Coordinates of C-alpha atoms and ligand atoms in Angstrom, one line a residue:
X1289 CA 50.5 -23.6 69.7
X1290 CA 48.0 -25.0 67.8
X1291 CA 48.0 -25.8 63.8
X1292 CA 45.2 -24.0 61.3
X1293 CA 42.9 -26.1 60.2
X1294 CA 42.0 -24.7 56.2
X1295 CA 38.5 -24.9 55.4
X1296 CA 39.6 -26.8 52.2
X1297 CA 43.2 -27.6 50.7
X1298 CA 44.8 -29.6 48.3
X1299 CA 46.7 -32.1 49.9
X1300 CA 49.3 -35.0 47.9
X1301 CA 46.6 -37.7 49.6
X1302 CA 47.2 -40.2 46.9
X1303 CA 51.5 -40.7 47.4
X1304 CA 53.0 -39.3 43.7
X1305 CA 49.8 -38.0 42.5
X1306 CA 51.2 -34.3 42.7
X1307 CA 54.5 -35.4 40.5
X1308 CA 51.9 -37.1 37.8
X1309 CA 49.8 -33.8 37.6
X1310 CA 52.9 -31.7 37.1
X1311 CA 54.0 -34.3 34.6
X1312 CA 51.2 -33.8 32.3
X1313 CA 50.9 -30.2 32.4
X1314 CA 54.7 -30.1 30.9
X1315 CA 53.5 -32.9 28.2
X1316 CA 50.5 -31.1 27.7
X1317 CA 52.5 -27.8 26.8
X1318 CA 55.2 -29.6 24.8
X1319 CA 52.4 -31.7 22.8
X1320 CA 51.3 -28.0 21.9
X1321 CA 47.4 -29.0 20.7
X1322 CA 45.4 -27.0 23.2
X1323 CA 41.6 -27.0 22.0
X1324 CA 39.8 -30.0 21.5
X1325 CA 42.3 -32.9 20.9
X1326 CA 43.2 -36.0 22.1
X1327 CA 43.1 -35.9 26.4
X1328 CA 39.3 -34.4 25.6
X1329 CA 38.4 -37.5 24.0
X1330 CA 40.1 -39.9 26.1
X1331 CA 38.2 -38.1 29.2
X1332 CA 35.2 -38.0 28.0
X1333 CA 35.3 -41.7 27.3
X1334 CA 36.6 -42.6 30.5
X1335 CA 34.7 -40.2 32.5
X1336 CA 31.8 -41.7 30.7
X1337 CA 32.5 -45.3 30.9
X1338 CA 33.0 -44.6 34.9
X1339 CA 29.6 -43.2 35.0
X1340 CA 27.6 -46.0 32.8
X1341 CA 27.8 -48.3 30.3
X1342 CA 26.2 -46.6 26.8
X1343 CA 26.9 -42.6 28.7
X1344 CA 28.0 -39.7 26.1
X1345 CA 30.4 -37.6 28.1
X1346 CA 31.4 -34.3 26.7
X1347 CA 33.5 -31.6 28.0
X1348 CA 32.4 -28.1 28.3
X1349 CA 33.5 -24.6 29.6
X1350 CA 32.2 -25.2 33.4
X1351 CA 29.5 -26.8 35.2
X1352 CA 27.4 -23.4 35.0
X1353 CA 27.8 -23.4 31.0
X1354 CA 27.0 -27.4 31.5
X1355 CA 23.4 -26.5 32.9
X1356 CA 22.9 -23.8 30.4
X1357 CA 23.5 -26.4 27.6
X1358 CA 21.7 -28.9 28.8
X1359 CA 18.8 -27.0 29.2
X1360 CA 18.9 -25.6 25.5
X1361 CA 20.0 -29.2 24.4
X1362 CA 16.2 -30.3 25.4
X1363 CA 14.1 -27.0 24.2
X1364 CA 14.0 -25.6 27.5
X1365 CA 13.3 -21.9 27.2
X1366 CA 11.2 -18.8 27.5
X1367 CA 8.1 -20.5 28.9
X1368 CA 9.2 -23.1 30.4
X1369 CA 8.6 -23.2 33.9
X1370 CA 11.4 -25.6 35.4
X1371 CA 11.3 -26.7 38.9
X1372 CA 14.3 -26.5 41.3
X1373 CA 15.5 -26.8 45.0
X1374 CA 15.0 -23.9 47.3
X1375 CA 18.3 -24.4 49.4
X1376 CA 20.6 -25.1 45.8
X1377 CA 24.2 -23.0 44.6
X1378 CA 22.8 -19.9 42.9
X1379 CA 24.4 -21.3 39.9
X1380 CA 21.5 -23.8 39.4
X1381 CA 18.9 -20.8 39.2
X1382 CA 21.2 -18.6 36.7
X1383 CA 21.4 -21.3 34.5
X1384 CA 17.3 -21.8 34.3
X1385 CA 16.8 -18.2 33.9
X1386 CA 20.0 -17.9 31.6
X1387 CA 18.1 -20.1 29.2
X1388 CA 15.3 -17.8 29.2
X1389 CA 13.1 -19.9 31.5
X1390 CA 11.5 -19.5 35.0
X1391 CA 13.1 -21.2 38.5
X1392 CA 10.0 -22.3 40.3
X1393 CA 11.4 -23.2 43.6
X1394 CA 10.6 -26.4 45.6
X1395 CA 11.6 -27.0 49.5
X1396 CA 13.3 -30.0 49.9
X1397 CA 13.6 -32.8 52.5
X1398 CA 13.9 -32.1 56.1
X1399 CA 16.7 -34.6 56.5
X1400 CA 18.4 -35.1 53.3
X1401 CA 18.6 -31.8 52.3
X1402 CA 17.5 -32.7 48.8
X1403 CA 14.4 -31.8 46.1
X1404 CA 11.7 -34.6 46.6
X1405 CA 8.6 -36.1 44.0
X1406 CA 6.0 -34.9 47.0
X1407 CA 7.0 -31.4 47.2
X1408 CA 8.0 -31.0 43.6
X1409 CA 4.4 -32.5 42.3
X1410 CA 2.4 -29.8 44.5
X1411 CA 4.8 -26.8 41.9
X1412 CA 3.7 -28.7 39.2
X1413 CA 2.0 -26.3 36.4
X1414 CA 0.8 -27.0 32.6
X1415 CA 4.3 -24.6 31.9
X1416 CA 6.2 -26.8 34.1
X1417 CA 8.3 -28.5 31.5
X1418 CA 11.6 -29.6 33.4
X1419 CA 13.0 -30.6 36.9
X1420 CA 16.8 -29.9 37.9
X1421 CA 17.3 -32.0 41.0
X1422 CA 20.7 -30.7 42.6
X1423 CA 22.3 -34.0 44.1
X1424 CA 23.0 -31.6 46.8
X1425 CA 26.3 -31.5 49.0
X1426 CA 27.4 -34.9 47.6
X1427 CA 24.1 -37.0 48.0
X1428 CA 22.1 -38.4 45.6
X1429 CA 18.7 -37.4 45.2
X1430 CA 15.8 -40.3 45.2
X1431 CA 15.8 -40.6 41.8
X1432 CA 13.1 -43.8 41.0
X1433 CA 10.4 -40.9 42.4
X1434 CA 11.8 -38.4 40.8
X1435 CA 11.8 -40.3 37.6
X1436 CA 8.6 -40.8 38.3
X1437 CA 7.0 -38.0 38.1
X1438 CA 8.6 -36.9 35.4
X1439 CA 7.2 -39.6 33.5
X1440 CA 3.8 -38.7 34.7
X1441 CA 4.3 -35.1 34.0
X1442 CA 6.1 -35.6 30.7
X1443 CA 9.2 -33.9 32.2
X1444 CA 12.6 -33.1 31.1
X1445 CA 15.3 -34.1 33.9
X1446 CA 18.6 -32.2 34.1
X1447 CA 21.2 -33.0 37.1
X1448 CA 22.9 -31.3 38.7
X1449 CA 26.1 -33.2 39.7
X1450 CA 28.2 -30.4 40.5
X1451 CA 28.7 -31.8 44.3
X1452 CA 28.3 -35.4 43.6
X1453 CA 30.7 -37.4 41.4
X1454 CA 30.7 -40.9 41.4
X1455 CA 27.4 -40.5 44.1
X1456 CA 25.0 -43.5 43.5
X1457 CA 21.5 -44.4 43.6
X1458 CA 20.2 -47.8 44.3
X1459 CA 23.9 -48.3 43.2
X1460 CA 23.9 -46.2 39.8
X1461 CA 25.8 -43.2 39.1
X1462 CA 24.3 -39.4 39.7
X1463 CA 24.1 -38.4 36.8
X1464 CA 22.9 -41.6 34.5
X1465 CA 19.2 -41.4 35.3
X1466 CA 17.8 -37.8 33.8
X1467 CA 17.9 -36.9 30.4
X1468 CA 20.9 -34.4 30.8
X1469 CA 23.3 -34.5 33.6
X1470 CA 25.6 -31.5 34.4
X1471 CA 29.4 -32.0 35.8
X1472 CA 31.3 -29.0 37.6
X1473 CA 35.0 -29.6 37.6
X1474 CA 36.0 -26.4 39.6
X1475 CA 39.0 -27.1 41.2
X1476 CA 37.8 -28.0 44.8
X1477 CA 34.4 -30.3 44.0
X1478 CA 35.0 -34.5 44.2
X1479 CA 36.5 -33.9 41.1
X1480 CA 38.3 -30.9 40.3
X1481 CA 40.5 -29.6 37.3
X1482 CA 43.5 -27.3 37.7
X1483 CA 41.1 -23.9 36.3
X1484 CA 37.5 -24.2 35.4
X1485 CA 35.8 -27.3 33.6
X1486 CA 32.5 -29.3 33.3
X1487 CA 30.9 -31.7 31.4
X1488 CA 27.7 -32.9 30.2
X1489 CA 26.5 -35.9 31.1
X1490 CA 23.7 -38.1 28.6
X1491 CA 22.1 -41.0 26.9
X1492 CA 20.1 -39.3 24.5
X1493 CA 22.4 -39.2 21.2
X1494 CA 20.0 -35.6 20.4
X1495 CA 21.4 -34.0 23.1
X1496 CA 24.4 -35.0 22.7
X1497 CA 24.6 -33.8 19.2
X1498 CA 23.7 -30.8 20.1
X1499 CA 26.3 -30.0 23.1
X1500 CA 28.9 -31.2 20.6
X1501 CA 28.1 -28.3 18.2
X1502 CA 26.9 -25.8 20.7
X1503 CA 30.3 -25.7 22.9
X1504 CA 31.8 -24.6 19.5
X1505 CA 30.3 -22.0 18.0
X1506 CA 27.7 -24.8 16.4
X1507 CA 29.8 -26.2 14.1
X1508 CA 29.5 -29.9 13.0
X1509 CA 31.9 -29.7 10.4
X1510 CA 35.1 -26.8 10.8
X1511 CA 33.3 -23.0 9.7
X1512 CA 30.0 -24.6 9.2
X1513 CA 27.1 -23.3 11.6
X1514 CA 24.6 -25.7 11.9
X1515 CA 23.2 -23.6 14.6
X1516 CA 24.0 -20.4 16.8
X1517 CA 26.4 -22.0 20.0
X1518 CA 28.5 -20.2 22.3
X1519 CA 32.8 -21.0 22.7
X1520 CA 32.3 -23.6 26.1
X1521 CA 35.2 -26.3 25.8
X1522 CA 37.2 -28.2 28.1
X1523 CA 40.6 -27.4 27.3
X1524 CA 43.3 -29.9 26.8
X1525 CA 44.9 -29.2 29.8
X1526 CA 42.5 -29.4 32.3
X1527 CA 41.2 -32.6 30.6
X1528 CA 44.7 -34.1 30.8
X1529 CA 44.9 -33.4 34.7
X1530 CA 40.9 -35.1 35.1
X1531 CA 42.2 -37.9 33.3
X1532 CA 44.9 -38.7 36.1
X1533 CA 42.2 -37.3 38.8
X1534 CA 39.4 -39.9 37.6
X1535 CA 42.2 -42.8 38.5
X1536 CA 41.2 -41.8 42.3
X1537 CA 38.3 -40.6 42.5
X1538 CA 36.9 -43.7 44.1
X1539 CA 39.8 -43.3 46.0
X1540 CA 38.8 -39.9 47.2
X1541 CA 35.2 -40.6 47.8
X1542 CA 36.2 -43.2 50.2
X1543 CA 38.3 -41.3 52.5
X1544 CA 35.9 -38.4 52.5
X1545 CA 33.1 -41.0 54.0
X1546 CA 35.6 -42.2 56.3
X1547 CA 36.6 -38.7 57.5
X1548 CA 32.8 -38.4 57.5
X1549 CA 32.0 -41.1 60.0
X1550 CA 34.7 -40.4 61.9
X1551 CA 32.5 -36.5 62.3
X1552 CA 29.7 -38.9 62.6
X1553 CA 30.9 -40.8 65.5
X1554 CA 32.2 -38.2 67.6
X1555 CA 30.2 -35.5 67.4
X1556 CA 26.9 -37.2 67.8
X1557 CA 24.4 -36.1 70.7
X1558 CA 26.2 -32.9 71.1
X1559 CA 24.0 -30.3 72.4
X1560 CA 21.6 -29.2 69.6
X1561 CA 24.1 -30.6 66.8
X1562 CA 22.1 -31.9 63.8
X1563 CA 24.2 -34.2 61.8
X1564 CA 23.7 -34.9 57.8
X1565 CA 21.6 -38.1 57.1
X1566 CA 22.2 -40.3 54.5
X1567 CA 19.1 -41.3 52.7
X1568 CA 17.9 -44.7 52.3
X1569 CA 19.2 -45.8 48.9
X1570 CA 21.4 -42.9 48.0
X1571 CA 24.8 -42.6 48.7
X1572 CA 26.4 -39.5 49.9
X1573 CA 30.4 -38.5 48.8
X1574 CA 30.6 -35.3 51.2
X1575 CA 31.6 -32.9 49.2
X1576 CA 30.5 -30.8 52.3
X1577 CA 29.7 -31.9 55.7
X1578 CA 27.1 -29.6 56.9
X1579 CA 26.2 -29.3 60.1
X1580 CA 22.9 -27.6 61.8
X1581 CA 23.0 -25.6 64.9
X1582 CA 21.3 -22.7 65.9
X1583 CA 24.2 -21.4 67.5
X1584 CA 25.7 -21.5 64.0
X1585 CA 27.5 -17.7 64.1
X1586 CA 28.9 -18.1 67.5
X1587 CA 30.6 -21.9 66.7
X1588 CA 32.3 -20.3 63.9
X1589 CA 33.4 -17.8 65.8
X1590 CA 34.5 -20.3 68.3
X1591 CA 36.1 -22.3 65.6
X1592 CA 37.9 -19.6 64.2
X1593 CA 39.6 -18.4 67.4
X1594 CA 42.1 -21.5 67.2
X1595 CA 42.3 -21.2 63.3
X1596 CA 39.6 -23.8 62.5
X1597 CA 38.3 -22.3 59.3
X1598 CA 34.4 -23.3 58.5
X1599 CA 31.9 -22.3 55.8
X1600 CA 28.0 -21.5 55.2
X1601 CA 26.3 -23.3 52.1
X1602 CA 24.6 -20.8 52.1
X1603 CA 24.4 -17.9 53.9
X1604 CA 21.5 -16.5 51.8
X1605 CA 18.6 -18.3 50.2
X1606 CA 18.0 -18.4 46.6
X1607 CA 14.7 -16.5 47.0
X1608 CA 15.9 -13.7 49.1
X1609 CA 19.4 -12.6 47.2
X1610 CA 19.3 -9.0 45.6
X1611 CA 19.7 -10.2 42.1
X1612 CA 16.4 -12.7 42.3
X1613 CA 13.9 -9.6 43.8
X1614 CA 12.3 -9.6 40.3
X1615 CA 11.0 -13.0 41.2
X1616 CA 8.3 -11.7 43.4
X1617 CA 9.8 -13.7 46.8
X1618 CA 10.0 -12.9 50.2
X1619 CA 10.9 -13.7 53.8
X1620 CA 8.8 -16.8 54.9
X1621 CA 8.1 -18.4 51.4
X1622 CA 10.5 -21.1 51.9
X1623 CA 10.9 -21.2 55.5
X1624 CA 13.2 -24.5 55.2
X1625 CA 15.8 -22.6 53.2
X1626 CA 15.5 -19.7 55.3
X1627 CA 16.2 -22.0 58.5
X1628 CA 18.8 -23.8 57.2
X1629 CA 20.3 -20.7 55.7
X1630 CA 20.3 -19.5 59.5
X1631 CA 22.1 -22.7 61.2
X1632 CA 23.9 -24.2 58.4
X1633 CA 27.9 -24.9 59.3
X1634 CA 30.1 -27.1 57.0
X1635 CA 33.2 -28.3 58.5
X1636 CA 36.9 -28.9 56.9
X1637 CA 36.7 -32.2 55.1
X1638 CA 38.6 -33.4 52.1
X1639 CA 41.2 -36.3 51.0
X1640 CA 44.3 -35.6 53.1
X1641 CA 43.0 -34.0 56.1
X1642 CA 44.9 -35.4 58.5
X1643 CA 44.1 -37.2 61.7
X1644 CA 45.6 -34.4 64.0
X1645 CA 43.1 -32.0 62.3
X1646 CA 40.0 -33.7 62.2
X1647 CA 40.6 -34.3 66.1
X1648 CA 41.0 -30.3 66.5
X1649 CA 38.1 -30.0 64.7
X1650 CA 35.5 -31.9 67.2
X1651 CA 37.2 -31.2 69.9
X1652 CA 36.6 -27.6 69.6
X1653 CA 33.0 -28.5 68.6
X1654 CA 33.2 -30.5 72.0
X1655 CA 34.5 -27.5 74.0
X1656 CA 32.1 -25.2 72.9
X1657 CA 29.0 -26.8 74.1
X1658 CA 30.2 -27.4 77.5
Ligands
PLP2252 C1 29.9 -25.6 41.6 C2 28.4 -25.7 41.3 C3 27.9 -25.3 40.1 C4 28.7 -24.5 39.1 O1 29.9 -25.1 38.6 P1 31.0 -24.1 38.0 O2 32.0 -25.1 37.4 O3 31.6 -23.3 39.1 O4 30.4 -23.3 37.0 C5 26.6 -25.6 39.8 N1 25.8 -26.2 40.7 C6 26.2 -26.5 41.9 C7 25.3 -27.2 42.9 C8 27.6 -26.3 42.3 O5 28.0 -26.7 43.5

């Protein structure tokens, strides 16, 4: 009788990590300051001196509410015209039109899955006052372009590094090159909190004057609104657990690329398998490990039958969900999206996925091609 194999889990990978987490949560409850204390702070200094020397890290709600601010933190609003991959989470769109603005949507690269300066130029509008690259399921977008054209364009750029902590680019950080950066710390991303959390990322001491006071209410000093903000704050507790999480994320990263290659190795030249390609440059942390077939529906099924549990990121395009008809898009506008919305598979992959597993995995990818 064959084992499940969980799409995701946690696992103890790091030996006593578990014990360490459970630790703080009692400390955490018996220091008794919840909101806005002392584990915020030291995160966000760590998390921030991880990313880059001279970063401003500051915790927020989630990494929806960190796009939201972001946005608002540079004057992006009703207007605005802000340009975005046509394959991202649906979060990244929410957030643009949250803020008032409009999503203009931009295919992305055939191979890395991810917004580039060619496609993104041809969207480009006098309203067009933003770009929101999504370093998309752990791989960092080609930022020297992207910067680029920003420059040219005099263009705001906003990151979404949801899926891609501790990715690089020409060896730097996601999430150090635009002039916002957005971190989701839902439990199961690269980096992942016990409950919701997020952060935003920055080098520009506006912004990050602004987040400070807009994640509480708008206050600078206690019951003085220096403008109208919203309640988004990292709560002690989660910011306690990041703290011990940050210590491995490297850690993390690393066995996720190795359980990567391994998925790499073995299921190469595998009928009409299309494995992810890492970019020139970039570095890619695997949050997922998609996989392109357009037998998609019928391997899951053929996964499944064991207990090999799989997912689709995405199932639906952006353009074509219910909630986005207002935006005027239909069937064939983004034909990439569509086709990868079709054939898209990600497989089980995360720190402590065992050996055992990982061999179930491809060889019931092996099976069902022969
Ligand atoms: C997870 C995710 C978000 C949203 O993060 P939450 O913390 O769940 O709000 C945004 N963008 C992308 C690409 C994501 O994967």
């Amino acid at each position: 009788m064959q084992e499940q194999v969980p799409f995701f889990a946690f696992r103890n990978f790091v030996p006593g990590v578990q014990q360490q987490l459970e630790q703080a949560l009692v400390q955490a409850a018996q220091r008794g300051n919840f909101i806005l204390g002392e584990e915020v702070q030291l995160f966000e200094q760590e998390f921030a001196a991880y990313l880059a020397e001279g970063a401003t890290a500051l915790g927020v709600g989630n990494g929806y509410d960190a796009l939201v601010i972001s946005l608002k933190a540079l004057g992006i609003g009703a207007g605005s015209e802000v340009l975005v991959p046509s394959n991202s989470y649906m979060a990244t769109v929410n957030a643009v039109l949250h803020v008032g603005a409009r999503p203009v949507l931009v295919e992305p690269d055939a191979h890395s899955y991810n917004i580039t300066a060619a496609n993104a130029e041809n969207a480009i509008k006098p309203s067009t006052k933003a770009i929101l690259p999504v370093h998309l399921y752990g791989q960092a977008c080609h930022m020297n372009e992207l910067l680029q054209l920003a420059q040219k364009y005099n263009l705001s750029v906003i990151e979404d590094c949801a899926q891609a902590h501790g990715a690089t680019y020409n060896s730097q950080k996601v999430g150090t090159f635009g002039d916002a950066a957005a971190f989701s710390f839902y439990p199961t991303k690269n980096l992942g909190a016990m409950g919701d959390g997020g952060a935003v990322v920055t080098h520009n001491a506006m912004v990050a004057d602004y987040v400070k006071q807009y994640r509480n209410y708008g206050q600078k000093q206690k019951y003085i609104g220096q403008l109208v903000g919203v309640n988004s704050r990292l709560d002690e507790i989660q910011a306690a657990i990041l703290r011990i999480k940050l210590q491995h994320l490297e850690q993390y990263n690393a066995e996720r690329q190795r359980l990567a290659k391994v998925y790499l190795q073995e299921l190469q030249n595998i009928g009409d398998l299309i494995l992810p390609v890492t970019a020139q440059d970039c570095s890619h942390v695997y949050h997922i490990f998609n996989i392109r077939t357009k037998y998609r529906d019928a391997l899951q099924t053929h996964l499944k039958e064991p207990g090999i549990s799989t997912a689709i990121h995405y199932p639906v395009p952006v353009h074509l969900q219910p909630a986005y008809t207002f935006l005027g898009h239909k069937t064939g506008d983004f034909p990439v999206a569509e086709e990868w919305a079709q054939t898209s598979l990600s497989l089980p992959l995360y720190p402590g996925l065992t050996e055992a597993e990982q061999e179930q995995v491809i060889q019931a990818v092996q099976v069902f091609y022969k």
